[in-house]
Every structure is written in C-alpha cells, then in structure tokens.
Short mmCIF file of C-alpha atoms and ligand atoms in Angstrom, two decimals:
data_model
loop_
_atom_site.label_atom_id
_atom_site.label_comp_id
_atom_site.label_asym_id
_atom_site.label_seq_id
_atom_site.Cartn_x
_atom_site.Cartn_y
_atom_site.Cartn_z
CA UNK A 1 12.00 34.20 -9.86
CA UNK A 2 10.63 33.74 -13.35
CA UNK A 3 11.82 36.00 -16.14
CA UNK A 4 8.41 37.70 -16.07
CA UNK A 5 8.84 38.45 -12.37
CA UNK A 6 12.35 39.83 -12.99
CA UNK A 7 10.95 42.08 -15.71
CA UNK A 8 8.11 43.26 -13.47
CA UNK A 9 10.58 44.11 -10.73
CA UNK A 10 12.60 46.12 -13.24
CA UNK A 11 9.46 48.06 -14.23
CA UNK A 12 8.75 48.81 -10.57
CA UNK A 13 12.35 49.94 -10.05
CA UNK A 14 12.09 52.25 -13.08
CA UNK A 15 8.64 53.40 -11.98
CA UNK A 16 7.31 52.45 -15.39
CA UNK A 17 3.59 51.63 -15.61
CA UNK A 18 3.90 49.22 -18.56
CA UNK A 19 6.13 48.14 -21.43
CA UNK A 20 5.46 46.78 -24.92
CA UNK A 21 8.05 44.08 -25.55
CA UNK A 22 8.44 44.07 -29.31
CA UNK A 23 11.86 42.61 -30.06
CA UNK A 24 11.38 38.93 -30.79
CA UNK A 25 14.44 37.88 -28.83
CA UNK A 26 13.11 39.70 -25.77
CA UNK A 27 9.69 38.11 -26.24
CA UNK A 28 11.40 34.73 -26.34
CA UNK A 29 13.45 35.42 -23.21
CA UNK A 30 10.37 36.60 -21.37
CA UNK A 31 7.82 34.00 -22.46
CA UNK A 32 9.67 31.02 -23.95
CA UNK A 33 7.72 31.53 -27.18
CA UNK A 34 9.86 30.94 -30.30
CA UNK A 35 7.47 31.92 -33.10
CA UNK A 36 8.29 34.55 -35.71
CA UNK A 37 5.70 37.12 -34.58
CA UNK A 38 4.61 38.17 -31.12
CA UNK A 39 4.44 41.11 -28.73
CA UNK A 40 4.22 40.98 -24.95
CA UNK A 41 2.42 43.59 -22.85
CA UNK A 42 3.89 43.73 -19.36
CA UNK A 43 2.85 45.75 -16.30
CA UNK A 44 4.22 45.39 -12.77
CA UNK A 45 1.31 43.04 -12.01
CA UNK A 46 0.35 41.38 -15.27
CA UNK A 47 1.63 40.12 -18.58
CA UNK A 48 0.01 39.02 -21.82
CA UNK A 49 1.54 37.51 -24.93
CA UNK A 50 -0.14 38.57 -28.15
CA UNK A 51 0.44 36.60 -31.33
CA UNK A 52 -1.56 35.47 -34.33
CA UNK A 53 -3.53 32.32 -35.05
CA UNK A 54 -0.60 30.58 -36.76
CA UNK A 55 0.85 30.18 -33.29
CA UNK A 56 -2.21 29.53 -31.10
CA UNK A 57 -1.16 25.99 -30.19
CA UNK A 58 2.60 26.55 -30.06
CA UNK A 59 2.35 29.68 -27.90
CA UNK A 60 0.02 28.03 -25.41
CA UNK A 61 2.50 25.15 -25.11
CA UNK A 62 5.64 27.31 -24.74
CA UNK A 63 4.38 30.21 -22.69
CA UNK A 64 3.81 29.07 -19.11
CA UNK A 65 3.89 32.30 -17.12
CA UNK A 66 1.26 34.47 -18.76
CA UNK A 67 -1.92 34.18 -20.78
CA UNK A 68 -1.66 34.02 -24.57
CA UNK A 69 -4.13 35.95 -26.70
CA UNK A 70 -4.21 35.28 -30.42
CA UNK A 71 -5.91 37.18 -33.19
CA UNK A 72 -6.80 36.11 -36.69
CA UNK A 73 -8.08 37.68 -39.87
CA UNK A 74 -9.88 39.98 -40.35
CA UNK A 75 -8.79 41.59 -37.05
CA UNK A 76 -5.72 43.82 -37.57
CA UNK A 77 -2.90 43.25 -35.07
CA UNK A 78 -2.88 46.84 -33.80
CA UNK A 79 -6.63 46.83 -33.14
CA UNK A 80 -6.19 43.67 -31.13
CA UNK A 81 -3.19 45.03 -29.21
CA UNK A 82 -5.16 48.16 -28.37
CA UNK A 83 -8.08 46.11 -27.09
CA UNK A 84 -5.76 44.07 -24.83
CA UNK A 85 -4.14 47.17 -23.36
CA UNK A 86 -7.57 48.71 -22.71
CA UNK A 87 -8.65 45.54 -20.91
CA UNK A 88 -5.53 45.75 -18.76
CA UNK A 89 -6.37 49.34 -17.84
CA UNK A 90 -3.20 50.75 -19.40
CA UNK A 91 -3.05 54.52 -19.99
CA UNK A 92 0.72 54.93 -20.38
CA UNK A 93 3.13 52.42 -21.89
CA UNK A 94 6.81 52.42 -22.85
CA UNK A 95 7.96 51.16 -26.23
CA UNK A 96 11.38 49.79 -27.15
CA UNK A 97 13.29 52.78 -28.50
CA UNK A 98 15.89 50.53 -30.15
CA UNK A 99 13.36 48.35 -31.92
CA UNK A 100 10.24 50.28 -32.99
CA UNK A 101 10.43 51.94 -36.41
CA UNK A 102 9.28 55.47 -37.12
CA UNK A 103 6.42 54.10 -39.25
CA UNK A 104 5.44 51.57 -36.56
CA UNK A 105 5.35 54.27 -33.90
CA UNK A 106 3.18 56.51 -36.11
CA UNK A 107 0.68 53.69 -36.65
CA UNK A 108 0.55 52.95 -32.92
CA UNK A 109 0.12 56.62 -32.04
CA UNK A 110 -2.81 56.90 -34.45
CA UNK A 111 -4.46 53.74 -33.21
CA UNK A 112 -3.89 53.78 -29.45
CA UNK A 113 -6.27 56.58 -28.55
CA UNK A 114 -6.10 57.51 -24.88
CA UNK A 115 -2.82 55.64 -24.31
CA UNK A 116 0.37 57.66 -23.99
CA UNK A 117 3.41 56.06 -25.62
CA UNK A 118 6.88 56.92 -24.37
CA UNK A 119 10.36 55.70 -25.46
CA UNK A 120 12.21 53.41 -23.07
CA UNK A 121 15.17 51.07 -23.04
CA UNK A 122 13.95 47.47 -23.16
CA UNK A 123 14.55 46.17 -19.59
CA UNK A 124 15.10 42.69 -21.00
CA UNK A 125 18.28 43.86 -22.76
CA UNK A 126 19.99 44.23 -19.38
CA UNK A 127 18.24 41.41 -17.54
CA UNK A 128 19.10 38.81 -20.15
CA UNK A 129 22.84 39.29 -19.64
CA UNK A 130 22.80 37.23 -16.44
CA UNK A 131 22.00 33.67 -17.42
CA UNK A 132 19.94 31.12 -15.51
CA UNK A 133 21.30 27.63 -14.89
CA UNK A 134 19.08 26.34 -17.68
CA UNK A 135 20.39 28.92 -20.14
CA UNK A 136 23.97 28.04 -19.20
CA UNK A 137 23.21 24.36 -19.76
CA UNK A 138 22.05 25.10 -23.30
CA UNK A 139 25.00 27.36 -24.11
CA UNK A 140 27.34 24.71 -22.73
CA UNK A 141 25.84 22.12 -25.06
CA UNK A 142 26.04 24.54 -28.02
CA UNK A 143 29.75 24.99 -27.17
CA UNK A 144 30.29 21.24 -27.03
CA UNK A 145 28.77 20.91 -30.51
CA UNK A 146 30.98 23.69 -31.90
CA UNK A 147 34.09 22.04 -30.40
CA UNK A 148 33.07 18.73 -31.98
CA UNK A 149 32.54 20.45 -35.31
CA UNK A 150 36.10 21.82 -35.25
CA UNK A 151 37.44 18.35 -34.41
CA UNK A 152 35.53 17.07 -37.43
CA UNK A 153 36.99 19.78 -39.71
CA UNK A 154 40.69 19.45 -38.89
CA UNK A 155 41.33 16.17 -40.78
CA UNK A 156 39.58 17.64 -43.84
CA UNK A 157 41.98 20.58 -44.13
CA UNK A 158 44.50 20.09 -46.95
CA UNK A 159 45.74 21.95 -50.02
CA UNK A 160 43.16 21.99 -52.82
CA UNK A 161 40.04 21.92 -50.63
CA UNK A 162 37.91 25.02 -51.08
CA UNK A 163 36.60 27.26 -48.31
CA UNK A 164 33.14 26.44 -49.56
CA UNK A 165 33.74 22.67 -49.16
CA UNK A 166 34.59 23.27 -45.50
CA UNK A 167 31.54 25.51 -45.03
CA UNK A 168 29.31 22.67 -46.26
CA UNK A 169 31.04 20.33 -43.80
CA UNK A 170 30.19 22.68 -40.93
CA UNK A 171 26.55 22.82 -41.92
CA UNK A 172 26.14 19.10 -42.55
CA UNK A 173 27.99 18.13 -39.38
CA UNK A 174 25.85 20.32 -37.15
CA UNK A 175 22.64 19.19 -38.82
CA UNK A 176 23.61 15.56 -38.30
CA UNK A 177 24.05 16.31 -34.59
CA UNK A 178 20.48 17.62 -34.45
CA UNK A 179 21.76 21.17 -34.29
CA UNK A 180 22.22 23.95 -36.82
CA UNK A 181 24.60 26.84 -37.40
CA UNK A 182 23.93 29.77 -35.09
CA UNK A 183 25.06 32.15 -37.86
CA UNK A 184 26.49 31.73 -41.39
CA UNK A 185 29.86 30.12 -40.72
CA UNK A 186 33.01 31.95 -41.77
CA UNK A 187 35.79 30.01 -43.49
CA UNK A 188 38.46 32.27 -45.00
CA UNK A 189 41.99 31.40 -46.09
CA UNK A 190 45.25 32.96 -47.22
CA UNK A 191 45.03 36.69 -47.87
CA UNK A 192 41.27 36.39 -47.52
CA UNK A 193 41.69 35.58 -43.82
CA UNK A 194 42.43 39.30 -43.36
CA UNK A 195 38.67 39.83 -43.76
CA UNK A 196 37.26 39.36 -40.26
CA UNK A 197 33.79 38.57 -41.58
CA UNK A 198 34.65 37.29 -45.06
CA UNK A 199 32.28 34.94 -46.84
CA UNK A 200 33.56 31.50 -47.79
CA UNK A 201 34.27 31.25 -51.51
CA UNK A 202 35.74 28.94 -54.11
CA UNK A 203 39.31 29.78 -53.07
CA UNK A 204 41.36 26.62 -52.64
CA UNK A 205 43.53 26.16 -49.58
CA UNK A 206 47.27 26.43 -50.27
CA UNK A 207 50.37 25.58 -48.29
CA UNK A 208 51.26 28.55 -46.10
CA UNK A 209 47.68 29.79 -45.76
CA UNK A 210 46.17 30.91 -42.53
CA UNK A 211 42.65 29.47 -42.40
CA UNK A 212 40.14 31.02 -40.01
CA UNK A 213 36.98 29.21 -38.99
CA UNK A 214 34.36 31.18 -37.09
CA UNK A 215 31.49 28.85 -36.32
CA UNK A 216 28.64 28.49 -33.88
CA UNK A 217 26.02 25.90 -33.08
CA UNK A 218 22.50 26.52 -31.87
CA UNK A 219 21.11 24.19 -29.21
CA UNK A 220 17.57 24.62 -27.93
CA UNK A 221 17.61 28.24 -29.09
CA UNK A 222 21.00 29.07 -27.48
CA UNK A 223 24.22 29.77 -29.33
CA UNK A 224 27.94 29.17 -29.23
CA UNK A 225 30.54 31.18 -31.13
CA UNK A 226 34.12 29.97 -31.53
CA UNK A 227 36.97 30.95 -33.84
CA UNK A 228 40.20 29.14 -34.58
CA UNK A 229 42.94 29.92 -37.07
CA UNK A 230 45.23 27.18 -38.37
CA UNK A 231 48.07 27.11 -40.90
CA UNK A 232 48.10 24.81 -43.91
CA UNK A 233 51.24 22.71 -44.45
CA UNK A 234 53.98 24.89 -43.07
CA UNK A 235 54.02 27.83 -40.66
CA UNK A 236 56.54 30.68 -41.09
CA UNK A 237 58.08 32.71 -38.29
CA UNK A 238 55.63 35.50 -39.14
CA UNK A 239 52.66 33.13 -38.78
CA UNK A 240 53.89 31.95 -35.39
CA UNK A 241 54.71 35.41 -34.10
CA UNK A 242 51.30 36.86 -34.95
CA UNK A 243 49.46 33.84 -33.63
CA UNK A 244 51.39 33.81 -30.37
CA UNK A 245 50.66 37.47 -29.74
CA UNK A 246 46.92 37.10 -30.40
CA UNK A 247 46.86 34.10 -28.07
CA UNK A 248 48.75 36.04 -25.41
CA UNK A 249 46.22 38.87 -25.68
CA UNK A 250 43.30 36.47 -25.46
CA UNK A 251 44.74 34.59 -22.48
CA UNK A 252 45.34 37.81 -20.57
CA UNK A 253 41.84 39.07 -21.37
CA UNK A 254 40.27 35.83 -20.16
CA UNK A 255 42.30 36.09 -16.95
CA UNK A 256 41.15 39.68 -16.42
CA UNK A 257 37.49 38.95 -17.08
CA UNK A 258 36.03 38.62 -13.59
CA UNK A 259 33.45 40.25 -11.32
CA UNK A 260 34.41 43.87 -10.67
CA UNK A 261 36.22 44.28 -13.99
CA UNK A 262 34.91 46.58 -16.70
CA UNK A 263 34.42 45.70 -20.37
CA UNK A 264 36.43 48.69 -21.50
CA UNK A 265 39.44 47.76 -19.37
CA UNK A 266 39.49 44.15 -20.52
CA UNK A 267 39.37 45.34 -24.13
CA UNK A 268 42.19 47.82 -23.45
CA UNK A 269 44.36 45.11 -21.91
CA UNK A 270 44.11 42.96 -25.07
CA UNK A 271 45.04 45.97 -27.21
CA UNK A 272 48.03 46.75 -24.99
CA UNK A 273 49.38 43.25 -25.40
CA UNK A 274 48.92 43.28 -29.17
CA UNK A 275 50.80 46.55 -29.23
CA UNK A 276 53.89 44.92 -27.72
CA UNK A 277 54.46 43.78 -31.33
CA UNK A 278 52.87 46.81 -33.01
CA UNK A 279 49.75 44.82 -33.87
CA UNK A 280 46.98 46.73 -32.07
CA UNK A 281 46.46 48.92 -35.15
CA UNK A 282 45.35 45.81 -37.03
CA UNK A 283 42.69 44.91 -34.45
CA UNK A 284 39.69 46.90 -35.62
CA UNK A 285 36.72 45.31 -33.90
CA UNK A 286 35.72 45.00 -30.25
CA UNK A 287 37.16 42.30 -28.00
CA UNK A 288 33.88 40.48 -27.41
CA UNK A 289 30.13 40.44 -27.04
CA UNK A 290 27.46 38.92 -24.87
CA UNK A 291 26.27 35.47 -25.96
CA UNK A 292 22.92 33.80 -25.41
CA UNK A 293 19.81 33.24 -27.48
CA UNK A 294 21.34 35.80 -29.82
CA UNK A 295 24.87 35.34 -31.10
CA UNK A 296 25.48 39.03 -30.52
CA UNK A 297 23.52 39.26 -27.31
CA UNK A 298 23.41 42.34 -25.05
CA UNK A 299 26.72 43.78 -23.92
CA UNK A 300 30.07 44.52 -25.52
CA UNK A 301 33.71 44.35 -24.47
CA UNK A 302 34.98 47.37 -26.38
CA UNK A 303 36.65 50.77 -25.98
CA UNK A 304 33.22 52.44 -25.77
CA UNK A 305 31.61 49.98 -23.37
CA UNK A 306 31.25 50.97 -19.73
CA UNK A 307 30.19 47.46 -18.87
CA UNK A 308 30.46 46.01 -15.37
CA UNK A 309 31.38 42.33 -15.42
CA UNK A 310 29.12 40.21 -13.22
CA UNK A 311 28.69 36.52 -12.38
CA UNK A 312 26.30 34.72 -14.73
CA UNK A 313 27.22 36.71 -17.82
CA UNK A 314 28.51 34.84 -20.86
CA UNK A 315 31.05 36.60 -23.08
CA UNK A 316 33.01 35.87 -26.21
CA UNK A 317 36.66 36.91 -26.05
CA UNK A 318 37.99 37.26 -29.58
CA UNK A 319 41.03 39.39 -30.31
CA UNK A 320 42.20 39.36 -33.92
CA UNK A 321 44.94 40.75 -36.14
CA UNK A 322 44.25 41.28 -39.84
CA UNK A 323 47.07 42.14 -42.23
CA UNK A 324 46.02 43.11 -45.73
CA UNK A 325 47.93 41.10 -48.31
CA UNK A 326 49.06 38.53 -45.76
CA UNK A 327 46.20 37.15 -43.72
CA UNK A 328 44.60 37.26 -40.33
CA UNK A 329 44.33 35.46 -37.03
CA UNK A 330 41.41 35.44 -34.63
CA UNK A 331 41.02 33.26 -31.55
CA UNK A 332 37.58 33.26 -29.95
CA UNK A 333 36.24 31.43 -26.92
CA UNK A 334 33.06 31.62 -24.89
CA UNK A 335 33.38 32.25 -21.16
CA UNK A 336 30.92 32.16 -18.27
CA UNK A 337 31.70 34.67 -15.52
CA UNK A 338 31.78 32.98 -12.11
CA UNK A 339 32.34 34.40 -8.62
CA UNK A 340 36.07 33.81 -9.00
CA UNK A 341 36.80 34.53 -12.65
CA UNK A 342 35.60 32.70 -15.71
CA UNK A 343 34.85 29.17 -16.78
CA UNK A 344 35.76 28.75 -20.45
CA UNK A 345 32.96 26.82 -22.13
CA UNK A 346 34.72 26.10 -25.44
CA UNK A 347 37.54 23.60 -25.15
CA UNK A 348 39.09 23.14 -28.59
CA UNK A 349 42.89 23.55 -28.38
CA UNK A 350 44.21 27.08 -28.62
CA UNK A 351 47.71 26.02 -29.64
CA UNK A 352 48.59 26.83 -33.26
CA UNK A 353 47.71 23.84 -35.40
CA UNK A 354 49.70 23.26 -38.59
CA UNK A 355 47.75 20.78 -40.68
ZN1 ZN B 401 32.58 34.27 -33.90
ZN1 ZN B 402 31.80 36.46 -31.76
#
C-alpha cells in the first residue's frame, strides 16, 4: 500500500469525506515532495498536491502517486485551492487542528464558499509512526553517520578545547559525509551539562567535566538522534555513580520497549530505576520521542503518553539526570520496535568514556 492509500483508508475508517494536509512534514510523508510550500487535498478516492510555480518541476519529479497542480502569480493560493476542491466535488473537508492558525482558518472560511470546514486530527500523525522498510533504511544510515561522527569527536576532546570548536567539528564532519545535522547539535560541558538543551558556547573543557553531545544526522530526509556523555581527564565516584544509574535506566527501558508495552509504563520504569539513587527528581523531560523525517516525530514516551508500542515504530530512549552546579548525564539511542523487542540502530559504546 502506498502512503496515499493508507491515508485514504484512514479517512474511510473515520468516515471523513476529505482532509486538507497542511503540515509540511505530513505533505512530505504523503507525497514525497520536499519543497518548502505545499498542501495536499485528499479524499477516500483521490488526492492532489498543490504547490506554487517555484516547485513545478521538483514536485512532478518527487510526487508519484497523485497529480500535482501548481499556481503562479497573480493567482492567490487560496483561490487556487478553492478551485481544486470545487473540481473534486468537495463540500466538506477536515483541516489539521494542530497546524492551522486562527488567521489561516478565518481566511479559508471567507474564501471557501459552499465548503464546510471542520477540525480534525491529521491522520498522517498516527500513520507515520509505523515506518516502511525504505524509511527504516534511511534512519539506519542516519544513525550510522551519527555514530561515525561521535567516533570522529572522541580524539578531539581534551582540556582547553571549546564547546564551540566541537560543534563546528560535528557540522563539518557531517557535511563532508554528504549529510547535515538533523538539528542544531548540543555540546555542553562542566556545570553547563546540567542544561539538557544548552547551546554550545566558548566554555573550554576542563579536567573533571562531564561533556554531553546530542547530535543527529539527516540522510535522505530522515533523522538520527544520539546522545553520549563523557568525562574529561578523570572521573570521580560521583561521575561514575550517576552515569551508571542513567545507563541502568536506559538499558531497562530498552528491554521493556516491545509490542504490547505502553509508552507511559516504559517511562515510569526508567524513573523508578533512577529513583533507586534518588535521581528521578533530576529527570525533568520525557523518556523519548518518535523519530523519522522529523527529529521529534509523532509519539512520546512520557508520563502523559498513553502510547501503545507497535512493530515498525522508531523511538529514542534518552533518560537524563541534571544536577545544577555539578553537571548532567544523558544517554540516548534510537530503537526500531520489532516483533520480539527492539533493534538498537545506534551503536556507539554506552560505557562511560574518560578521555
Ligand atoms: Zn537528542
Ligand atoms: Zn531526542
């Protein structure tokens, strides 16, 4: 089944007459089109990709499963969209309640005379969680590139090097491999490593620093996302104890991530293990997220996520402990859910490296 056919089946199941796919990542999943502007109109029997004349050639090349219609000046986009929907005989259509702005909805309501708009959850958000073999191939390659990038970084870690120097290394390395960073890389050291999403700065690495790297590569539009924490020069008992507990939590969570499990329970397990050493209170974020064409793809492993785990999903598993005034540890890997459990797609060592 093509992604378009999967979407059309979902519309039939929901008894929805039509849907306006407006989030670009959903448009890409549905059509293969990677341009910066485009909307797909999908009914249970038809689909049309609408974009503008900047993308006439590219869209025709990338979008195999449905016709592409492009508009150009002086035709306004909404006039053109309206015309396409009329041609398709649409009288009711759902819009993406998570993606359409209040102003955008007002403009559509004014323009689309005779077409009833109603809010709906984008069916792609759920469908995209289960990856095709081709999507897994791309994620796997993105993971291989991220592993290689970490291998490249390790020999460069020494006292005196700045976080920013290492950030540049990540970017240049991935570019040289024909890839790019999937998101702005995080390199934080010493006390700054207690900031889960800190920005790399001019801080120089010092002996006794934790250094956390959170990096991802993008390969043919698909992402990887891996985090490792190392210690510079010499690790104290405290370093080792915190690291070991985060690793224990991550290992247990990866073991528990399998068909039939629930995202909330896997998250709770990691927290329980951190709490053996009183560390759960320093783990503020969720355990993981879906991974795909978006770094933070659909789905969360978190206390508020009633998320069934199914084969074909790809998850990050990334417990962390962040101690203000000391530093932080996060260990993150990417895992494909299989019939039996998970296959971990990132392979860089998870043992504590002292470099
Ligand atoms: Zn990450
Ligand atoms: Zn992540």
